[in-house]
Coordinates of C-alpha atoms (C1' of nucleotides) in Angstrom, one line a residue:
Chain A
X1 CA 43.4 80.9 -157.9
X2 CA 45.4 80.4 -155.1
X3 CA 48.3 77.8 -155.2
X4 CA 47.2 75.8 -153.2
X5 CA 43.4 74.9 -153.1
X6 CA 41.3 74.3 -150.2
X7 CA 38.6 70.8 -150.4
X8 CA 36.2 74.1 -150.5
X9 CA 37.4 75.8 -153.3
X10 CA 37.1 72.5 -155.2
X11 CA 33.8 71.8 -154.3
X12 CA 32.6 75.3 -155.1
X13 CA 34.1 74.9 -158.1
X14 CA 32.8 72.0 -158.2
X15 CA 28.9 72.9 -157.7
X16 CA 28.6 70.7 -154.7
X17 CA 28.1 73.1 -151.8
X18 CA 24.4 73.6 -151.3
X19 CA 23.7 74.6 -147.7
X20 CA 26.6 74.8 -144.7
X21 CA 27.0 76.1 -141.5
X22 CA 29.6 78.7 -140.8
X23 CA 31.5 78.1 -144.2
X24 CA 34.3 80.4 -143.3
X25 CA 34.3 78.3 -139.7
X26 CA 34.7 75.3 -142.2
X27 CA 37.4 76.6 -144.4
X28 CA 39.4 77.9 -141.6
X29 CA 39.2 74.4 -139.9
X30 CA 40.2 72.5 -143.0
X31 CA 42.9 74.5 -143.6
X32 CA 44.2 74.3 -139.7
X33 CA 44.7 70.5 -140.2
X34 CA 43.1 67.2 -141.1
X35 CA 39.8 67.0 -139.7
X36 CA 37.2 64.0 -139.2
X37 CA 33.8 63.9 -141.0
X38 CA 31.3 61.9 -141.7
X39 CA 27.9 60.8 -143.9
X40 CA 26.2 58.2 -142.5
X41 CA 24.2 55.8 -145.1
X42 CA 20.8 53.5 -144.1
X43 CA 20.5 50.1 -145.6
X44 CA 17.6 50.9 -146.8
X45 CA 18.5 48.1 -150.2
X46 CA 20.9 45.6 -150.6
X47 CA 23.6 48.0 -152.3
X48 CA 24.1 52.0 -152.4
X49 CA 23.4 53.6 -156.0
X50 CA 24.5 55.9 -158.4
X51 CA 22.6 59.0 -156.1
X52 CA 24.9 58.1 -153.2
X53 CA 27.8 58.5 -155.5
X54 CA 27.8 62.2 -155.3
X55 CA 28.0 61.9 -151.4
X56 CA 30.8 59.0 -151.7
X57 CA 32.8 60.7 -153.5
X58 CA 32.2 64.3 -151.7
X59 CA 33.9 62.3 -148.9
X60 CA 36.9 60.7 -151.2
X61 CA 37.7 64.4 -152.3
X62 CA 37.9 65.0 -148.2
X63 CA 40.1 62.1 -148.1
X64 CA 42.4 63.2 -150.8
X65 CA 42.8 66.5 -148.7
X66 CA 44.3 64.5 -145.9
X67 CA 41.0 64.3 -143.8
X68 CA 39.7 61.7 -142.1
X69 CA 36.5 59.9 -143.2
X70 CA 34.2 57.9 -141.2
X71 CA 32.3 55.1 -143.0
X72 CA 28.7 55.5 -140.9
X73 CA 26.8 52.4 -141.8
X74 CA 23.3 53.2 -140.5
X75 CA 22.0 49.5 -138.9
X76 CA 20.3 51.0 -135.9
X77 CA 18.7 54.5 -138.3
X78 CA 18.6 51.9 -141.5
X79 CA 15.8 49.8 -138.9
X80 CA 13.5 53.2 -137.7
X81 CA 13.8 54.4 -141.2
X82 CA 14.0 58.2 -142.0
X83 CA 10.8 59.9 -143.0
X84 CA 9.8 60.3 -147.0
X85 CA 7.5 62.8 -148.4
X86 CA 4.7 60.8 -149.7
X87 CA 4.8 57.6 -146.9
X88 CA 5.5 55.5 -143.9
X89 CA 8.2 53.2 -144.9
X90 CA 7.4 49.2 -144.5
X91 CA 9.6 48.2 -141.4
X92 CA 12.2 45.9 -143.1
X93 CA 13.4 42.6 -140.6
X94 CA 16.4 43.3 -138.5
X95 CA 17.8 40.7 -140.1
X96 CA 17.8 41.8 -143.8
X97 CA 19.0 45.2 -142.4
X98 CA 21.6 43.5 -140.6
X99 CA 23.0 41.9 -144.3
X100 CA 22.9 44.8 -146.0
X101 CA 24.7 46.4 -143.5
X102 CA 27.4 44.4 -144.6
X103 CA 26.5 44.1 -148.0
X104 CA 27.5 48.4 -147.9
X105 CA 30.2 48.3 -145.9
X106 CA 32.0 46.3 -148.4
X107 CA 30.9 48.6 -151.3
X108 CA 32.3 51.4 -149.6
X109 CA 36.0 49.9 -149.2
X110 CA 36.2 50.8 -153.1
X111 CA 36.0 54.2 -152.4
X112 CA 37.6 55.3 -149.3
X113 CA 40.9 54.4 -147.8
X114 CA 41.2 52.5 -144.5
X115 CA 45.0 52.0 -144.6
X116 CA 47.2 55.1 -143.1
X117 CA 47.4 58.2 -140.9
X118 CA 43.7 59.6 -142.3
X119 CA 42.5 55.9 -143.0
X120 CA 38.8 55.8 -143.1
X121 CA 37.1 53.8 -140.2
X122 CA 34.0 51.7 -140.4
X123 CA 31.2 52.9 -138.1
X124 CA 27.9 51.2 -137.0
X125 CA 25.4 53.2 -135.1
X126 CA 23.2 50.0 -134.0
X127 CA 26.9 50.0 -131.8
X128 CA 26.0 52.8 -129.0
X129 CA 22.2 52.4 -130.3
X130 CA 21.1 49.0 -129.1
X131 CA 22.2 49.1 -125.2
X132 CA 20.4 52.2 -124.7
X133 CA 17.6 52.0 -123.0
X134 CA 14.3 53.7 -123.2
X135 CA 14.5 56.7 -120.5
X136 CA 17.9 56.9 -120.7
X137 CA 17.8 58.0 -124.2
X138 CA 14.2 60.1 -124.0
X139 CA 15.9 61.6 -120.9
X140 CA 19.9 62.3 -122.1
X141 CA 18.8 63.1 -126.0
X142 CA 15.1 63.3 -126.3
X143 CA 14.9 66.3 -124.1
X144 CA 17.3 68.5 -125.7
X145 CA 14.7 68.3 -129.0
X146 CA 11.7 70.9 -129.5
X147 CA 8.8 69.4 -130.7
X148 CA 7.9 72.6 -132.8
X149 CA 11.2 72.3 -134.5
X150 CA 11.0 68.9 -135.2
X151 CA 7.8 69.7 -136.7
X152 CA 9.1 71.9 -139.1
X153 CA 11.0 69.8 -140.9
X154 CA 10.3 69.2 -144.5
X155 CA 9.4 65.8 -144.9
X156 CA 7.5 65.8 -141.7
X157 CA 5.2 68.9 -142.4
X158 CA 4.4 66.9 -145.7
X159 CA 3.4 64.1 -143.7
X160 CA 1.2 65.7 -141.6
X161 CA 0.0 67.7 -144.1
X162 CA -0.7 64.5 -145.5
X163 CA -1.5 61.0 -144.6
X164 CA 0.3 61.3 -141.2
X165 CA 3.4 59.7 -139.6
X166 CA 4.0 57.7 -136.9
X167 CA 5.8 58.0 -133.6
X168 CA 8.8 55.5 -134.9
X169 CA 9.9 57.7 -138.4
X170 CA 9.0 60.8 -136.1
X171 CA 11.4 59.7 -133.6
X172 CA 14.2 59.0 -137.1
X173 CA 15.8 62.3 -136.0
X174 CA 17.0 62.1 -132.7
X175 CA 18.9 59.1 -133.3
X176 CA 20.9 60.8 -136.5
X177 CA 21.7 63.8 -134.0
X178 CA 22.6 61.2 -131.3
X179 CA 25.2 59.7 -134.1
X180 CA 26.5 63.2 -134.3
X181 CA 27.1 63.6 -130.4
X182 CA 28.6 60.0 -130.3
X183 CA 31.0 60.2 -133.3
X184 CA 32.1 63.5 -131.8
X185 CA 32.9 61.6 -128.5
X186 CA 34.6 59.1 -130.0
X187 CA 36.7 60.2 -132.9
X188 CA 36.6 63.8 -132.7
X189 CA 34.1 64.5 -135.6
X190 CA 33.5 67.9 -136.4
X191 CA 32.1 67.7 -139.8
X192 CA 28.6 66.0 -141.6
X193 CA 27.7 65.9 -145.3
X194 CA 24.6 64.9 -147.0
X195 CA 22.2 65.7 -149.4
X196 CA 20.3 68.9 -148.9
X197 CA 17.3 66.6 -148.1
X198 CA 19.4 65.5 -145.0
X199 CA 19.9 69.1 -144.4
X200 CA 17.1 68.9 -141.1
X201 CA 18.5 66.3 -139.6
X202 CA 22.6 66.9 -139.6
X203 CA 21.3 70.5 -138.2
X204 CA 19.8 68.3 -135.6
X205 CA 23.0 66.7 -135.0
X206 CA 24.6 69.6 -134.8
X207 CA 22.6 71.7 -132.2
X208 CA 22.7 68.3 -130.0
X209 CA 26.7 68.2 -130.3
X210 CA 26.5 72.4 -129.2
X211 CA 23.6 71.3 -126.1
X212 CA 25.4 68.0 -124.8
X213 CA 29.0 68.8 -125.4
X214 CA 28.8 72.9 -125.7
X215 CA 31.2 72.8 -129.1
X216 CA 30.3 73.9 -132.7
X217 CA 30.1 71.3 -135.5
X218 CA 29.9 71.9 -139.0
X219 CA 27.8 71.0 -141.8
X220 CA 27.9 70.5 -145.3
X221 CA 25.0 69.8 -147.5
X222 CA 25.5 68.8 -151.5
X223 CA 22.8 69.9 -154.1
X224 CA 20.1 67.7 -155.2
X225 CA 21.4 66.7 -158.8
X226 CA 18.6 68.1 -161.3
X227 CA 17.9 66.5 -164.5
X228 CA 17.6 69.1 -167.8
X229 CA 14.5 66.8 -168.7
X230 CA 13.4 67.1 -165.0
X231 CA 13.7 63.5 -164.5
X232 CA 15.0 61.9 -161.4
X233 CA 18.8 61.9 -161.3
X234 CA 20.2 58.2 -160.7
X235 CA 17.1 56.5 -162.2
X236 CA 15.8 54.7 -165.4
X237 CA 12.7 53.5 -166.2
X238 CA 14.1 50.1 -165.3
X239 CA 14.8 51.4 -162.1
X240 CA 17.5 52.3 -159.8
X241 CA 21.2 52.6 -161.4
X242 CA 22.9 50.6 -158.4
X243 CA 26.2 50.1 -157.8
X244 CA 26.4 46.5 -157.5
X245 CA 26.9 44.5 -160.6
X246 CA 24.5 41.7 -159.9
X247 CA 21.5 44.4 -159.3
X248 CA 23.1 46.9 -162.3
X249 CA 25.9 45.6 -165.1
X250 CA 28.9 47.2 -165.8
X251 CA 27.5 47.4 -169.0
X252 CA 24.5 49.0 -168.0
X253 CA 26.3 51.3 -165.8
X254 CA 28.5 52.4 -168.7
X255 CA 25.8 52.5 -171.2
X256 CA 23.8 54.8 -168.4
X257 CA 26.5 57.4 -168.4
X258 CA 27.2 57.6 -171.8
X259 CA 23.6 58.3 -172.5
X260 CA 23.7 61.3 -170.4
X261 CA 22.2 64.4 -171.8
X262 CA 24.0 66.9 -173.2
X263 CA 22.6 69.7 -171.0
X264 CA 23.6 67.4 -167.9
X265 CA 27.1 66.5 -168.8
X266 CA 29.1 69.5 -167.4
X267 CA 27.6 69.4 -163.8
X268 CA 27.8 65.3 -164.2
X269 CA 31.5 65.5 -164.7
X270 CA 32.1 68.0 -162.2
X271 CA 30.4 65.8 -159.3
X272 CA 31.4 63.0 -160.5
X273 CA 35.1 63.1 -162.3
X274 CA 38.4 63.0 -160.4
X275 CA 40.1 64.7 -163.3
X276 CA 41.8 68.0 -162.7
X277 CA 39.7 71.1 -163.6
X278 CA 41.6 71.6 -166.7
X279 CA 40.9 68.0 -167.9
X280 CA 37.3 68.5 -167.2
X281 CA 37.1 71.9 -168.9
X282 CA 38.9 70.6 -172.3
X283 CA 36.0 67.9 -172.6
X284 CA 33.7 70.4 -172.0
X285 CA 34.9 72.9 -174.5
X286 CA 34.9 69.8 -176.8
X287 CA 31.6 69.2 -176.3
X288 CA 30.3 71.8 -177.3
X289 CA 32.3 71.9 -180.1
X290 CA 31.9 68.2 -181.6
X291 CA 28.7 67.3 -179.4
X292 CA 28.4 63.9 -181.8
X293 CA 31.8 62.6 -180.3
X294 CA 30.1 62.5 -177.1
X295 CA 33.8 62.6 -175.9
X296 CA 32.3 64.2 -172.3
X297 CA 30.2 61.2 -172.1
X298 CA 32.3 58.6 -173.1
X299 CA 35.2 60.0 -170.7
X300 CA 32.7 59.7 -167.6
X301 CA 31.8 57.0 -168.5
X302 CA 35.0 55.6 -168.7
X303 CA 36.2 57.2 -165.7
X304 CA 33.4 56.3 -163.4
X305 CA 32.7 52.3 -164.3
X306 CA 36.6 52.1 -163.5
X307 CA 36.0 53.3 -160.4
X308 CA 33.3 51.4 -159.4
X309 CA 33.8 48.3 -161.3
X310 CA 37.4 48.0 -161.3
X311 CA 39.3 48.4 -165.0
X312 CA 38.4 44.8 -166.7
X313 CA 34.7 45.3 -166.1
X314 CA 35.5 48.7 -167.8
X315 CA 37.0 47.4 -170.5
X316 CA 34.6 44.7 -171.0
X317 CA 32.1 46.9 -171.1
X318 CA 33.3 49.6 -173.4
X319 CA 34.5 46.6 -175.7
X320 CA 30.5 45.5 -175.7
X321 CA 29.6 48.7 -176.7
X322 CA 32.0 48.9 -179.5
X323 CA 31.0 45.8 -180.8
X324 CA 26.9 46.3 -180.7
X325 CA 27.2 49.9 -181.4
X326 CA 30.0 49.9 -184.5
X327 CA 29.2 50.4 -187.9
X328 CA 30.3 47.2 -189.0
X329 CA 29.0 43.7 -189.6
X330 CA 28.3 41.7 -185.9
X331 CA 29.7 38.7 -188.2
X332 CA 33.0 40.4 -189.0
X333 CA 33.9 40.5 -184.8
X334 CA 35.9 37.6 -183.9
X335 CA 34.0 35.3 -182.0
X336 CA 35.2 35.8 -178.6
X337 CA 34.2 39.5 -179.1
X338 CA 31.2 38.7 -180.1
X339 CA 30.7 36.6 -177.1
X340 CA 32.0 38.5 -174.1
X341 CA 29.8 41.4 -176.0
X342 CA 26.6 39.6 -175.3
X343 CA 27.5 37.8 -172.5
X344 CA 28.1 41.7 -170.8
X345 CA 24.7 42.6 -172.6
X346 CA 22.5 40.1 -171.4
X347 CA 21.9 36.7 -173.1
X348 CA 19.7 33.2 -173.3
X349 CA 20.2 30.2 -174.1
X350 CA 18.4 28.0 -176.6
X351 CA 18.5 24.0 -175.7
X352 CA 19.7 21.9 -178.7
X353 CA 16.0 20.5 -178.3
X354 CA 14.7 23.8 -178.9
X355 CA 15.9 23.6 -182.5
X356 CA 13.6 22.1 -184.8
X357 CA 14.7 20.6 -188.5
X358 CA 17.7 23.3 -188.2
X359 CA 14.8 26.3 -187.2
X360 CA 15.0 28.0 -183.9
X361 CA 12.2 28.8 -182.1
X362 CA 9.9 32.6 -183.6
X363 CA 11.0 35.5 -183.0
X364 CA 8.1 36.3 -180.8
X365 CA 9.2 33.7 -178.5
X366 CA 12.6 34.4 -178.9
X367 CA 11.9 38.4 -178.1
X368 CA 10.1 37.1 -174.7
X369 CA 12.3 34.8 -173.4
X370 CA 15.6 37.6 -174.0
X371 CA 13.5 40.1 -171.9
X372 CA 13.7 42.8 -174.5
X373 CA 9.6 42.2 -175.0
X374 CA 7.3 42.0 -172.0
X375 CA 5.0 39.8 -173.3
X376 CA 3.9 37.8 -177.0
X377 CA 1.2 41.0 -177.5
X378 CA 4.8 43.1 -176.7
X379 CA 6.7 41.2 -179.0
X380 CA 4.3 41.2 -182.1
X381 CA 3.7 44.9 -181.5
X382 CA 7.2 45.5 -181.5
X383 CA 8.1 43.3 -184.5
X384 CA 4.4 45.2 -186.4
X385 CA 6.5 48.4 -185.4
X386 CA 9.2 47.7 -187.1
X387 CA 11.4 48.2 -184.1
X388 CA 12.5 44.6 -184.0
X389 CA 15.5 43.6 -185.8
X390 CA 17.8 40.0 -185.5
X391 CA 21.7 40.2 -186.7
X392 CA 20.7 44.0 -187.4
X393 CA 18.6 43.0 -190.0
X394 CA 14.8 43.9 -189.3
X395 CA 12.1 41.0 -188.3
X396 CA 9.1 41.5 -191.0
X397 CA 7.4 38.5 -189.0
X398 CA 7.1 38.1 -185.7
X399 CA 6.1 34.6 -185.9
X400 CA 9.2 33.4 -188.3
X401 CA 11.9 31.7 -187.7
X402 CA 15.7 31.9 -188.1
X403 CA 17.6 28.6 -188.5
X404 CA 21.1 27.6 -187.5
X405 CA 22.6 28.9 -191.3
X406 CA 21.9 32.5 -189.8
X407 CA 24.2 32.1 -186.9
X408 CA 27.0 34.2 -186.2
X409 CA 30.0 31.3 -185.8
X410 CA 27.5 29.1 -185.6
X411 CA 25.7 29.7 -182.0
X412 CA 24.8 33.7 -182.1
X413 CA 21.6 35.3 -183.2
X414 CA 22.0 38.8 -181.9
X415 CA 18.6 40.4 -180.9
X416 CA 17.5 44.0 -180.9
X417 CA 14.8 46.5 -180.4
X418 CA 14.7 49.8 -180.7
X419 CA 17.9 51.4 -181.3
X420 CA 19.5 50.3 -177.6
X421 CA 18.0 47.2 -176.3
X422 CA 20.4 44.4 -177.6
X423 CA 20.4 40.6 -176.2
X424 CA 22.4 37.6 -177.6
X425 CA 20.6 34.0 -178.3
X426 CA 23.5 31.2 -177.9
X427 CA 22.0 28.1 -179.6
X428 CA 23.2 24.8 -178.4
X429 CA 24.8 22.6 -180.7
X430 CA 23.6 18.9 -179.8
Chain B
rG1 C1' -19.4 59.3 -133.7
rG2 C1' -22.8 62.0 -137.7
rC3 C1' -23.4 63.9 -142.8
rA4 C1' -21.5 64.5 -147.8
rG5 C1' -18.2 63.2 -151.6
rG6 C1' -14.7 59.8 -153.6
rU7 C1' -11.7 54.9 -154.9
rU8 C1' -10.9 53.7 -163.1
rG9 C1' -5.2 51.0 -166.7
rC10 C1' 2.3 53.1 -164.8
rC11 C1' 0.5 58.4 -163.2
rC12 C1' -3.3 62.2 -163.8
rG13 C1' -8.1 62.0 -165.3
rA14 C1' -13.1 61.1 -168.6
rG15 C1' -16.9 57.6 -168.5
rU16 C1' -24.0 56.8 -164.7
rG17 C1' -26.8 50.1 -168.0
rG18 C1' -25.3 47.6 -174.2
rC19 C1' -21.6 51.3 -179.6
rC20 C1' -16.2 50.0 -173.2
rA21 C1' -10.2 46.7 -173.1
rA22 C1' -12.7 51.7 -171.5
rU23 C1' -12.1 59.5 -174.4
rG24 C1' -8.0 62.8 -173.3
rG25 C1' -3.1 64.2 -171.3
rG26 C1' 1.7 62.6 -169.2
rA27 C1' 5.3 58.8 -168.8
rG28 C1' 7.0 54.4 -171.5
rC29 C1' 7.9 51.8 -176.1
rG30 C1' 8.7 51.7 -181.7
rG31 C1' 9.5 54.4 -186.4
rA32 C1' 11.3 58.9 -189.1
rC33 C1' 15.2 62.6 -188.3
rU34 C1' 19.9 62.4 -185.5
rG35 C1' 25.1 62.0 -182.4
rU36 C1' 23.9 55.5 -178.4
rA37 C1' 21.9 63.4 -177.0
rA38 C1' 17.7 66.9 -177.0
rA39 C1' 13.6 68.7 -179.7
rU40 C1' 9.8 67.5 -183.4
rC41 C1' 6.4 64.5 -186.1
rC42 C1' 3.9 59.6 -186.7
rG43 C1' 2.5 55.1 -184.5
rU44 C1' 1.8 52.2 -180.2
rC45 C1' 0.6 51.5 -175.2
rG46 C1' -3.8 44.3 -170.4
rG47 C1' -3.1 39.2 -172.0
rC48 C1' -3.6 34.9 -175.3
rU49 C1' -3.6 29.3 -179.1
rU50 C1' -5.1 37.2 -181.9
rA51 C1' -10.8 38.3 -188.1
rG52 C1' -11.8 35.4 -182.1
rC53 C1' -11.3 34.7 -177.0
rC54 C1' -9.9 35.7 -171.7
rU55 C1' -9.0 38.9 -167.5
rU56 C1' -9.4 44.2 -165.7
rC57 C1' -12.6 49.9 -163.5
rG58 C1' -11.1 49.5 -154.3
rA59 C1' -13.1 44.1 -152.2
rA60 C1' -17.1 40.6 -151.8
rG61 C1' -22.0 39.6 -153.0
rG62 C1' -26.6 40.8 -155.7
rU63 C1' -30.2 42.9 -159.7
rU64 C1' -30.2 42.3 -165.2
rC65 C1' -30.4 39.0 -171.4
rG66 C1' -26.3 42.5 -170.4
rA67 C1' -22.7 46.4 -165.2
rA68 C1' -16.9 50.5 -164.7
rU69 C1' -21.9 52.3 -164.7
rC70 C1' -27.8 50.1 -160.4
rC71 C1' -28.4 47.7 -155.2
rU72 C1' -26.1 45.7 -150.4
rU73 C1' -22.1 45.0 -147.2
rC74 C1' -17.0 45.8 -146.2
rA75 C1' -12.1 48.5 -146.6
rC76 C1' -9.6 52.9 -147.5
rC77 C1' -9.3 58.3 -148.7
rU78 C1' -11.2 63.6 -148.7
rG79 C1' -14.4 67.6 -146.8
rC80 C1' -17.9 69.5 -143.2
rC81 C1' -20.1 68.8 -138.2
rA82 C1' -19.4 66.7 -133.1

RNA sequence: GGCAGGUUGCCCGAGUGGCCAAUGGGAGCGGACUGUAAAUCCGUCGGCUUAGCCUUCGAAGGUUCGAAUCCUUCACCUGCCA
């Protein structure tokens, strides 16, 4: 390998080129000098999640090679909504699109850089979007677009093939090409990324830059991250990992990436980790030689709630893990320990009134009212399953009671089901 | 617009009057085995004041001692014809 390596060497490398245009166009102009590029995301939810990670980041690694990143927020795309597969989107209010157009922005200050000569700039596309008016746009962009083309597309063949689509998502297209053209105009751009399910439309953008402005754009498409289980990537059955800690813990972000499948570990880390190839491939060659230490695991883990939770929720949430999942007695962990473990887990509260002649309230209560059981019928099953279990010790009743002796300094009752789920009970002291 | 078929639990899909809270598969959950992994096996899988009761089979009515199953209307989907 050459001295110096190219942002396209590393992402080969890397696993993260899928689709491009003219990759030797590319290299050559990323190697000739800083260049500007962009990836545009919809506020489609309140906060981006773990799946937009891969094309965050494909971005940072641009930065880090001296280009120039533009932060496309999409409030006028995010409001159209680009076609799925399997259905027209519900139309969300302008004004919920409008806050979690701000909502993302913010999210994305933690990963690129807006200060210096390559600083990232923030981009709305509602900006040259909303004063347009109805012929002008049908007659400036519409009519450089081929119907049959725009036909073709993946997710718009299904449609039609389907229950249909209408005129508005149809239309979704035009306006991501127009971003193209305008982000060209205005800062130079020469360079979109995506997923390879944006593939059809940042071609679109492209072929509208070559028709309106007669220059050649590039593209860049990352993979779609495959499960080994064939699961969706990003996803639990809880939902959505998101990236913002009121929606998804640090804890839960942690625990999500240190779960990761063996199998899916080595193209995780390569997405994913910042860590030079030769760090990556050591953990690699460990895992496969010590898979239990789950060192892989634990080292994405590590490296990726730091980056998108800062260091302290990092720590706070590897300490919480430490505590629930080590060997030893919960009552052996000093008490703030103990605390901040649950607190990061998830936790209730019992009212002092809730405690009855030194009893707390049963299990199957208790079991509801942490969340880790649906329902009383969910609790009792759980508990008849053996798969309930209070200060690690397992619940033979689900309608018993613990009482305030049991306590762990004298306010924790640590709850669990199944091997994973853990919730703390603080009981108040009157 | 006409004709035919369909709409069942998270998903797929059995079920044509009582034995149906509803076969089977998948997902999920729990246990065993493990490494907070995978695979495998076993169990479980609407709710509740749980030997019982309540609410579910597109929606609303109706027939019946009794309906997911029969009838009527409506909504939606699929196919064929215009």
């Amino acid at each position: 390998m050459a001295a110096v390596s190219t942002i396209i060497d590393e992402l080969t490398w890397r696993g993260l080129i899928a689709q491009s245009t003219d990759l030797d166009a590319l290299r050559a102009a990323t190697s000739a000098g800083p260049l500007t590029l962009y990836c545009g995301f919809d506020p489609t939810a309140p906060s981006l999640h773990l799946g937009n990670l891969v094309q965050i980041l494909t971005v940072r690694r641009f930065q880090q090679h001296g280009h120039r990143p533009l932060a496309l927020v999409g409030g006028a795309t995010g409001l159209i909504g680009d076609p799925r597969m399997n259905s027209e989107r519900v139309l969300n209010p302008t004004d919920v699109v409008e806050q979690w157009v701000g909502r993302i922005r913010q999210q994305l200050d933690r990963f690129y850089d807006f200060e210096g000569p390559n600083g990232a700039v923030a981009v709305n596309n509602l900006e040259w979007t909303q004063g347009m008016g109805v012929l002008e746009f049908l007659r400036d962009v519409g009519k450089h677009f081929a119907v049959g083309t725009m036909l073709k597309r993946e997710a718009v063949a299904a449609r039609l093939a389907a229950e249909g689509i209408s005129y508005t998502e149809f239309s979704y297209q035009l306006l991501q090409g127009y971003d193209y053209v305008q982000l060209f105009r205005r800062f130079g751009c020469s360079l979109q990324t995506g997923g390879t399910d944006q593939w059809g439309n940042i071609v679109a953008g492209v072929d509208l830059v070559r028709r309106m402005e007669g220059t050649a754009v590039h593209a860049l498409t990352t993979p779609l991250m495959v499960k080994a289980d064939g699961t969706k990537f990003g996803k639990t059955e809880s939902g959505t990992v998101w990236l913002d800690p009121t929606l998804t813990s640090p804890y839960a972000f942690s625990q999500f990436l240190i779960n990761t499948d063996d199998r899916d570990v080595a193209t995780m880390l390569r997405t994913f980790s910042f860590r030079p190839r030769e760090e990556i491939d050591a953990l690699l060659a460990a895992a496969a030689d010590r898979p239990q230490a789950r060192e892989a695991q634990r080292a994405l883990a590590s490296e990726l709630t730091a980056l998108v939770h800062g260091e302290a929720e990092r720590d706070a949430a590897e300490a919480a893990g430490r505590a629930l999942f080590g060997q030893g007695d919960l009552g052996d962990l000093p008490a703030a320990t103990l605390a901040a473990a649950l607190t990061e887990a998830s936790h209730v509260v019992v009212p002092a009134a809730d405690v009855v002649g030194g009893q707390l309230p049963p299990y199957d209560d208790l079991l509801v009212r942490t969340g880790l059981s649906k329902s009383l019928s969910d609790a009792r099953r759980t508990v008849g399953e053996g798969g309930a279990y209070a200060n690690n010790v397992r619940i033979e009743d689900s309608a018993s009671r613990a009482s305030i002796g049991d306590l762990h300094h004298g306010e924790w009752l640590v709850l669990r089901r199944g091997k994973k789920a853990f919730a703390g009970v603080r009981v108040e002291r009157p």
